[in-house]
Short mmCIF file of N, CA, C and O in Angstrom, two decimals:
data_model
loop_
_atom_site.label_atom_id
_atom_site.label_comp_id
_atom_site.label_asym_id
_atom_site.label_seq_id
_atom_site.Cartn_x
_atom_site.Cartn_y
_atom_site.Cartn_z
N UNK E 29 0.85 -1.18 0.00
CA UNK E 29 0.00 0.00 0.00
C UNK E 29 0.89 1.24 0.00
O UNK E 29 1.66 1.48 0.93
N UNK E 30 0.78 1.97 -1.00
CA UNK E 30 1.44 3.21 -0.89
C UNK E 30 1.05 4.20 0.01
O UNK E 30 -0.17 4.35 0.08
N UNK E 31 1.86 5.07 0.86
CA UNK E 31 1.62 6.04 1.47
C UNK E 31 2.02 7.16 1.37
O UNK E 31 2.60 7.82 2.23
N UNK E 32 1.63 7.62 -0.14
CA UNK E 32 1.85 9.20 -0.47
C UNK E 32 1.06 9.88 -0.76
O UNK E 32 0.22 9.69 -1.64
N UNK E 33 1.28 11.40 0.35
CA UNK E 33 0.14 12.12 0.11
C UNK E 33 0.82 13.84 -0.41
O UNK E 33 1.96 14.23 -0.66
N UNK E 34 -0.57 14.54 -0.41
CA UNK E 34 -0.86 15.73 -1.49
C UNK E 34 -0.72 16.76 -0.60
O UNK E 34 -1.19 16.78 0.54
N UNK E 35 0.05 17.77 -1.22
CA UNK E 35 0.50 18.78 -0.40
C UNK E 35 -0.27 19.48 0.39
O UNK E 35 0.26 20.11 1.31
N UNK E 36 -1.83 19.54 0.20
CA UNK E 36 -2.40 20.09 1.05
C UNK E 36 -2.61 18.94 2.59
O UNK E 36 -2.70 19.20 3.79
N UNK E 37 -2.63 17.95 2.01
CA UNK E 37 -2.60 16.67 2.90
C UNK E 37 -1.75 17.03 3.98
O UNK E 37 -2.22 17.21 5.10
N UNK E 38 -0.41 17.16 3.72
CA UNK E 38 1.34 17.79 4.38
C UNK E 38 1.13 18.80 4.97
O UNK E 38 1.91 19.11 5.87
N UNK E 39 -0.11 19.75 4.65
CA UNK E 39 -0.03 20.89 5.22
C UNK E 39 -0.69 20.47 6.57
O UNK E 39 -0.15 20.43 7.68
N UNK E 40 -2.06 20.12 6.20
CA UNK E 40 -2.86 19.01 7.31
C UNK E 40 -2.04 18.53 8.70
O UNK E 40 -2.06 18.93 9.87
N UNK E 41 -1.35 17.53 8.02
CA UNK E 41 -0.43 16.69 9.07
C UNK E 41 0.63 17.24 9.33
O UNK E 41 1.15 16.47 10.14
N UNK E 42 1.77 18.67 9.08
CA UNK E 42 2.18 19.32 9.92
C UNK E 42 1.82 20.17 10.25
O UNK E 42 2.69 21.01 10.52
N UNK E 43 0.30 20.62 10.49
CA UNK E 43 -0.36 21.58 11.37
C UNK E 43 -1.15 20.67 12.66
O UNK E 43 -1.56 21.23 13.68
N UNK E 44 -1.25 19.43 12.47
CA UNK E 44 -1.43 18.31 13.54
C UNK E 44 -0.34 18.23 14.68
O UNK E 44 -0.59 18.02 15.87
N UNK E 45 1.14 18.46 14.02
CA UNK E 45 2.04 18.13 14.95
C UNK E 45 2.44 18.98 15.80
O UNK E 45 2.85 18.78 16.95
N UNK E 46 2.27 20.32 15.03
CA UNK E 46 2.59 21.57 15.64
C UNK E 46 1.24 21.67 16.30
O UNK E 46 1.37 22.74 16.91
N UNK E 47 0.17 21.30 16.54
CA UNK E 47 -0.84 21.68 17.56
C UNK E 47 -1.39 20.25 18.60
O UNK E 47 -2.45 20.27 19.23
N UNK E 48 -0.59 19.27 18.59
CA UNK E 48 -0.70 18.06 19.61
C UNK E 48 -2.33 17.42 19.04
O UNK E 48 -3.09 17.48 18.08
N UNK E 49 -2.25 17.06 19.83
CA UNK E 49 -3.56 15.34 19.93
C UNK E 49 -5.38 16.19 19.92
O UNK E 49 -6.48 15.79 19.52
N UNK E 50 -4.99 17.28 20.47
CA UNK E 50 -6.36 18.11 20.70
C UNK E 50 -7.03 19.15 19.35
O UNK E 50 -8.08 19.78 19.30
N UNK E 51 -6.09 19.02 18.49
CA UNK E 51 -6.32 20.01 17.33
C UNK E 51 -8.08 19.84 16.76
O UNK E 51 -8.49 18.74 17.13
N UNK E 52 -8.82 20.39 16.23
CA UNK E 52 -10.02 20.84 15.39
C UNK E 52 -9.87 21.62 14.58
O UNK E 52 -9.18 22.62 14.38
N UNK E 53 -10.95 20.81 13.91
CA UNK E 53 -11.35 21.56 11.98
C UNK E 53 -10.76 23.05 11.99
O UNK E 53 -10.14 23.61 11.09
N UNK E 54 -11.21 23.62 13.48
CA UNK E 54 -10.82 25.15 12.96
C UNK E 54 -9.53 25.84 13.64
O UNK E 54 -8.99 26.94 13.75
N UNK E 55 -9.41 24.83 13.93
CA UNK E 55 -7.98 25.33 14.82
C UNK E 55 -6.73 24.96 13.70
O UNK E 55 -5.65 25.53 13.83
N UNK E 56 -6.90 24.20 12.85
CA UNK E 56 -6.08 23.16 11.80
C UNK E 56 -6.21 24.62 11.09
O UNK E 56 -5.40 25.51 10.85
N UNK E 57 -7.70 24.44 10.84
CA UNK E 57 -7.66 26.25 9.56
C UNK E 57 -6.58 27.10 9.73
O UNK E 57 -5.62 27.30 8.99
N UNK E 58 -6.89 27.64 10.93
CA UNK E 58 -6.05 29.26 11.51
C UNK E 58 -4.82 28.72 11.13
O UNK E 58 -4.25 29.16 10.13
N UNK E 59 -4.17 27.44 12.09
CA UNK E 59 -2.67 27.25 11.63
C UNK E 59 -2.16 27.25 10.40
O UNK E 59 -1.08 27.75 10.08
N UNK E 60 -3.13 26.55 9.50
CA UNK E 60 -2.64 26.32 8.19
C UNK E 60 -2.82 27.73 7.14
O UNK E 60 -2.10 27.99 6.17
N UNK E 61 -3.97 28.53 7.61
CA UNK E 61 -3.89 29.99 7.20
C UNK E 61 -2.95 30.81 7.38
O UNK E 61 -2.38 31.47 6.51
N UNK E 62 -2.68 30.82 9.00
CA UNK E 62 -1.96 31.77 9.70
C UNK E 62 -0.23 31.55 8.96
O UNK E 62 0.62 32.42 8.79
N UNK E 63 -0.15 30.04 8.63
CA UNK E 63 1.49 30.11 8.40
C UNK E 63 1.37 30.07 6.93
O UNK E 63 2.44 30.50 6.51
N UNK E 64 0.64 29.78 5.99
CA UNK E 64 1.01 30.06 4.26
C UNK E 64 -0.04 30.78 3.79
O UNK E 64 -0.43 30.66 2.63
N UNK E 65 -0.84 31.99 5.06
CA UNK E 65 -1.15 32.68 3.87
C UNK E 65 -2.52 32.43 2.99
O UNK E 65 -3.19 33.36 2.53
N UNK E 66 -2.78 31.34 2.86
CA UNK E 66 -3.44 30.32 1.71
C UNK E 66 -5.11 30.24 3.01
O UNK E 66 -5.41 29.84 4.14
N UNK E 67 -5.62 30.83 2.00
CA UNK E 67 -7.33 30.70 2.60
C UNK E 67 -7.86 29.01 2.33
O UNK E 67 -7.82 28.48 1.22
N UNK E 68 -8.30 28.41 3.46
CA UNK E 68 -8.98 27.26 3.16
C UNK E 68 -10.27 26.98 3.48
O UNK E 68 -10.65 27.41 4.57
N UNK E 69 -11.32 26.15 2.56
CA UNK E 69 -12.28 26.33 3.08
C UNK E 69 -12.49 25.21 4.19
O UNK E 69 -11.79 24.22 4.39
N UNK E 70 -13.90 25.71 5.03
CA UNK E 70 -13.65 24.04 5.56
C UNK E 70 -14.18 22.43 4.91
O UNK E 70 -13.71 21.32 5.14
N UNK E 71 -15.05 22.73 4.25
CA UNK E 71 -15.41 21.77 3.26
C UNK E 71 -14.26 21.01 2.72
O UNK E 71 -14.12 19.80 2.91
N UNK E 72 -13.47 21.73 2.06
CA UNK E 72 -11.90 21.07 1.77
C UNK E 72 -11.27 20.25 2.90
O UNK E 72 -11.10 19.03 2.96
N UNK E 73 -10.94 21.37 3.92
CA UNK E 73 -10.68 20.69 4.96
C UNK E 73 -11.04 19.63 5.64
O UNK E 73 -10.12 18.94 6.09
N UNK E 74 -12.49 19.18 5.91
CA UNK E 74 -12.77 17.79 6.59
C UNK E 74 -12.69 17.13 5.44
O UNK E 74 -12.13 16.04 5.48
N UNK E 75 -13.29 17.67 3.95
CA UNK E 75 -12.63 15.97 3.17
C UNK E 75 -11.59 15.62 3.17
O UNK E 75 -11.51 14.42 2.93
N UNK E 76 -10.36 16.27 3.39
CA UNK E 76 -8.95 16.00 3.47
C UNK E 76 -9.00 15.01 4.63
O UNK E 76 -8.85 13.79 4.49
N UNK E 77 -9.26 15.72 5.94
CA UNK E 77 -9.24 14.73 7.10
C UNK E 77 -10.11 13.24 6.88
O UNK E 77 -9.82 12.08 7.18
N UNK E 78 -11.11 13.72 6.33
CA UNK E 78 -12.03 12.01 6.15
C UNK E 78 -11.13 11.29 5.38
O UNK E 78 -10.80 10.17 5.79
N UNK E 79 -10.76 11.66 4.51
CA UNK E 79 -9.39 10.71 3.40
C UNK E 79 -8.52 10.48 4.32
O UNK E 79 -8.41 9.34 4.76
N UNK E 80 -7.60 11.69 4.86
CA UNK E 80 -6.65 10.97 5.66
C UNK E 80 -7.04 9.80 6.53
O UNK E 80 -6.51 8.69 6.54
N UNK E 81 -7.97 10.21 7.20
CA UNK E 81 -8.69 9.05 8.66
C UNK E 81 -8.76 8.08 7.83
O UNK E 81 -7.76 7.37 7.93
N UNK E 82 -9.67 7.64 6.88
CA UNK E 82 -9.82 6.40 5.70
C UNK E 82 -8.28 5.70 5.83
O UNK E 82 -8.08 4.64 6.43
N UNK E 83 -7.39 6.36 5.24
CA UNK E 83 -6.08 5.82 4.76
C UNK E 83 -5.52 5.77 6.38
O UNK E 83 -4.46 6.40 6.34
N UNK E 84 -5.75 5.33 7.68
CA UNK E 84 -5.39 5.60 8.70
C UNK E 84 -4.09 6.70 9.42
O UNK E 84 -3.49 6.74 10.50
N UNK E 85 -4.11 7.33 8.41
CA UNK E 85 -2.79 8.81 8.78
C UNK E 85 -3.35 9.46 10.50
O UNK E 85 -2.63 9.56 11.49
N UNK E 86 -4.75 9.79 10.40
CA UNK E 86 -5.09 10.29 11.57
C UNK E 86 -6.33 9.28 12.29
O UNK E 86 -6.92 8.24 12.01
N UNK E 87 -6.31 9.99 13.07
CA UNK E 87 -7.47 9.17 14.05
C UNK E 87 -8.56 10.42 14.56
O UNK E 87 -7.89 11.42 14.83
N UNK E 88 -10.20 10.69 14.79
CA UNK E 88 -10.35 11.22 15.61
C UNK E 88 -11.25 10.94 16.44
O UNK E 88 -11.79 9.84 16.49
N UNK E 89 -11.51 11.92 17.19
CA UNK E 89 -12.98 11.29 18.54
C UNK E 89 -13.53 12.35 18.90
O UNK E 89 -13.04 13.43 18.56
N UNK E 90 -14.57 12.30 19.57
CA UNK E 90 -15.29 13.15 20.10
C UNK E 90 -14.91 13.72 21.47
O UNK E 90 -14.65 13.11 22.51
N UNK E 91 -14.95 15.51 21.13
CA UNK E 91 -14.05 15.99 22.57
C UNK E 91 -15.74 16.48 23.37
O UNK E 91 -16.85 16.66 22.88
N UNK E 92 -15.33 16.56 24.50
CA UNK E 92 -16.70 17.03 25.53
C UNK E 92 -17.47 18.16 24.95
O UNK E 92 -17.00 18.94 24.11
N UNK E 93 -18.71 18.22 25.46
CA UNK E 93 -19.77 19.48 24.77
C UNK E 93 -19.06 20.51 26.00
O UNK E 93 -18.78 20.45 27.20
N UNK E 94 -18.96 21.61 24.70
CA UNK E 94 -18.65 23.32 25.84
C UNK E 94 -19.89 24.10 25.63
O UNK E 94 -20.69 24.08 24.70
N UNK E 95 -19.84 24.91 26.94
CA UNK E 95 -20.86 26.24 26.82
C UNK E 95 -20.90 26.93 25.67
O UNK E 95 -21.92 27.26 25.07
N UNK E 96 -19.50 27.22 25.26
CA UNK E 96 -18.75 27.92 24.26
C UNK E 96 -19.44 27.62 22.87
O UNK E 96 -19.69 28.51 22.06
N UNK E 97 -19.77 26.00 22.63
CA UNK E 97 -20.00 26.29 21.53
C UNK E 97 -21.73 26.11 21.91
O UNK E 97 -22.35 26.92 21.22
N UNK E 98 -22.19 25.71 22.35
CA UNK E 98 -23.93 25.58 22.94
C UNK E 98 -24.00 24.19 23.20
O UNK E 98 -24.92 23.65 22.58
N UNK E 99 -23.35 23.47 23.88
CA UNK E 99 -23.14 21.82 24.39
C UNK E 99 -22.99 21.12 23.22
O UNK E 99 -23.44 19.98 23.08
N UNK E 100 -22.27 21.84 22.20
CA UNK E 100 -22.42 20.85 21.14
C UNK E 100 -20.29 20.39 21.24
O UNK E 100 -19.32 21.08 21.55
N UNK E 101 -20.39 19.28 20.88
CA UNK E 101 -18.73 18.84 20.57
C UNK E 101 -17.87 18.85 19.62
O UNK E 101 -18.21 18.66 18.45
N UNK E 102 -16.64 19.06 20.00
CA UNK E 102 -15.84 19.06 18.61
C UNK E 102 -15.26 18.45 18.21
O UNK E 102 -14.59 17.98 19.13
N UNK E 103 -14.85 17.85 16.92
CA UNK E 103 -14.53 17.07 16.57
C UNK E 103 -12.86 16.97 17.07
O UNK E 103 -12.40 18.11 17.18
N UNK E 104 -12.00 16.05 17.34
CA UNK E 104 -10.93 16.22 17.77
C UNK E 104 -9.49 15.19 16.52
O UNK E 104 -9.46 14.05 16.05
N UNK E 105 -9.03 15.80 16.48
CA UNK E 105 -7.83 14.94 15.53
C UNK E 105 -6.82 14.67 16.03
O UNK E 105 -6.51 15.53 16.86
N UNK E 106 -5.55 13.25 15.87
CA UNK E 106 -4.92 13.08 16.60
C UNK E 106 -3.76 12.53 15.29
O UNK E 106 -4.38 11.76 14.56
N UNK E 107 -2.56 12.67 14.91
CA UNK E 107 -1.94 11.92 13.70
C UNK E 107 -1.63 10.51 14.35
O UNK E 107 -1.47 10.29 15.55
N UNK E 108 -1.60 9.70 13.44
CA UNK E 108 -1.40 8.21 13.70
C UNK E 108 0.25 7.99 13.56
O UNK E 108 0.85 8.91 12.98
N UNK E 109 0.92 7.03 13.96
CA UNK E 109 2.23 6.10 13.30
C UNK E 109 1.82 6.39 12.14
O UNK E 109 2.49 7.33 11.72
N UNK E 110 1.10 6.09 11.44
CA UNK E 110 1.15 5.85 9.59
C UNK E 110 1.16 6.91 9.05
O UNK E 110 1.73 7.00 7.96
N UNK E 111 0.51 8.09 9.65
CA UNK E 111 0.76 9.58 9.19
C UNK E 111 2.55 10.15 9.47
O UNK E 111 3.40 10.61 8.71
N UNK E 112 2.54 9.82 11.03
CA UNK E 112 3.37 10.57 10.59
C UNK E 112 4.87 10.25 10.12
O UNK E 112 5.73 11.10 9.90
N UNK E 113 5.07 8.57 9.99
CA UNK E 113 5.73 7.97 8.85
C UNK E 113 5.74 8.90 7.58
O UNK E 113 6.73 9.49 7.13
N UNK E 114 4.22 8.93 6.98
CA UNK E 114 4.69 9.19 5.71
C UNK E 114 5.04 10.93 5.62
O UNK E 114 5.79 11.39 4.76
N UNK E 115 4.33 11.79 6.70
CA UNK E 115 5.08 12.95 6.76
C UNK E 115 6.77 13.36 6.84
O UNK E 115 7.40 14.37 6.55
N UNK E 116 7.19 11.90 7.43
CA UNK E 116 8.53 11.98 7.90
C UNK E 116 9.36 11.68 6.43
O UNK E 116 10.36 12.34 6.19
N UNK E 117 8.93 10.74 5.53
CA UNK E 117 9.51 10.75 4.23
C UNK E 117 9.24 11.48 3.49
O UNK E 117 10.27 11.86 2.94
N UNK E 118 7.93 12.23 2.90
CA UNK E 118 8.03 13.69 2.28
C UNK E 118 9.10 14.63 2.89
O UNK E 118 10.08 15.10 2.33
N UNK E 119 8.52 14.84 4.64
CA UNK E 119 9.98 15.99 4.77
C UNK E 119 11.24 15.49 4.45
O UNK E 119 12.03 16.27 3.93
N UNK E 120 11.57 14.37 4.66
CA UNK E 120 12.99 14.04 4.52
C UNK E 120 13.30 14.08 2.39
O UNK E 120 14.45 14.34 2.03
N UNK E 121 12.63 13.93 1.69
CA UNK E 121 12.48 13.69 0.16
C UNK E 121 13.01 15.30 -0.37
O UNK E 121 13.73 15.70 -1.27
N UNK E 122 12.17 15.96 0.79
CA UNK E 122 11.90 17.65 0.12
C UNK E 122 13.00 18.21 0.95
O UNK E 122 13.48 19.25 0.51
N UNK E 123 13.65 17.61 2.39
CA UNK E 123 15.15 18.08 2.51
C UNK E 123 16.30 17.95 1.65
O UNK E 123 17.00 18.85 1.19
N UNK E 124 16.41 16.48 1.46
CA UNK E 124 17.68 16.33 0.39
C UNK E 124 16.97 16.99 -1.08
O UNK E 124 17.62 17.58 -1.95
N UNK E 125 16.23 16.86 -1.09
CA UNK E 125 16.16 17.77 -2.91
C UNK E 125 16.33 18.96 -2.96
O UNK E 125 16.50 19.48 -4.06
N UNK E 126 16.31 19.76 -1.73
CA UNK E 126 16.31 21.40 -1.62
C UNK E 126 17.54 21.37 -1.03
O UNK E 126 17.86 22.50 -0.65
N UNK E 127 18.41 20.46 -0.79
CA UNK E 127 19.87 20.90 -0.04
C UNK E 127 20.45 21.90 -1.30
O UNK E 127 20.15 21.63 -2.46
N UNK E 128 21.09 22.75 -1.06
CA UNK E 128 22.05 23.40 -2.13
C UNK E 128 20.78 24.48 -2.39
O UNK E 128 21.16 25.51 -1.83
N UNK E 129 19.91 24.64 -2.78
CA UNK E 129 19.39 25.27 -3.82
C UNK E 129 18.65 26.69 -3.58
O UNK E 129 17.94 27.22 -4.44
N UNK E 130 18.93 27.31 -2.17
CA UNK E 130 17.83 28.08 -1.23
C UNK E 130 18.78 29.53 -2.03
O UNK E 130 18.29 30.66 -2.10
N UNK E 131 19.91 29.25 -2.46
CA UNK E 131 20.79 30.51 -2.98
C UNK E 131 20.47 31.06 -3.79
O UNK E 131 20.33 32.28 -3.82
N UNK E 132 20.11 29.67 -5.37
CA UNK E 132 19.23 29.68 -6.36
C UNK E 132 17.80 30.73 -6.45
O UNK E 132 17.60 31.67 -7.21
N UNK E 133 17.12 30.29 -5.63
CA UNK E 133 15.68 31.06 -5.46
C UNK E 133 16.06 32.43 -4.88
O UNK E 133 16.86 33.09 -4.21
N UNK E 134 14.48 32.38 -5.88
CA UNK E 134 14.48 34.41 -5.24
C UNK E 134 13.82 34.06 -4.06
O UNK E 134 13.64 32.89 -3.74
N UNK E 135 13.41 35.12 -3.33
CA UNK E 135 12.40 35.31 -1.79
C UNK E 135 11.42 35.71 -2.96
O UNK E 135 11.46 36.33 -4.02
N UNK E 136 10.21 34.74 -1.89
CA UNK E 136 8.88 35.31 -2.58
C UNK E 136 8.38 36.15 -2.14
O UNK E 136 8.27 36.32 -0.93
N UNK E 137 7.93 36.89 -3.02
CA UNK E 137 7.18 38.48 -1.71
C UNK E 137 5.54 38.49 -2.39
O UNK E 137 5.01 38.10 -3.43
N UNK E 138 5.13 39.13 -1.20
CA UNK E 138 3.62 38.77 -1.60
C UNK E 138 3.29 39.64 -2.39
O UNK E 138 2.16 39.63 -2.88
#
């Protein structure tokens, strides 16, 4: 079974790692907004997570009802071994291919 995934996928599962076992749909958003910039919807977003969960990359469960949101619960995400395996060989793929080359590139400016 192959385990390669799509860059928005990567974005997904290192905004999982950088926010621990407790992360949600909208907490995943902000991070993944807040660091590239890149508007997502959430529609995109949980199909990404339902695919990932399918392909067992993540896992999630149900976190307790808050006041906050009106006793309703949120969905909670957690990355699996199998996620973050295959996160660990993309980053490692996209380290050695970018060794040398950061001199090459311009800075992107917005």
């Amino acid at each position: 079974m192959t385990h390669t995934i799509g860059d928005f996928e990567q974005l997904i599962l290192l905004a999982l790692v950088r926010l621990g076992p407790d992360a949600y749909g909208a907490s995943l958003r902000r991070e993944i907004e807040a660091r590239t910039g890149r508007t997502i919807s959430a529609g995109a977003l949980y199909t990404a997570l339902d695919r990932l969960e399918a392909r067992g990359f993540v896992a999630s469960r149900l976190g307790e009802p808050t006041p906050e949101r009106g006793g309703k619960r949120k969905r909670l995400y957690t990355l699996q071994p199998t996620g973050e395996r295959a996160l660990a060989r993309v980053y490692e793929s996209l380290r050695l291919m970018a060794g040398g080359v950061a001199a090459r590139l311009r800075p992107v400016k917005d």
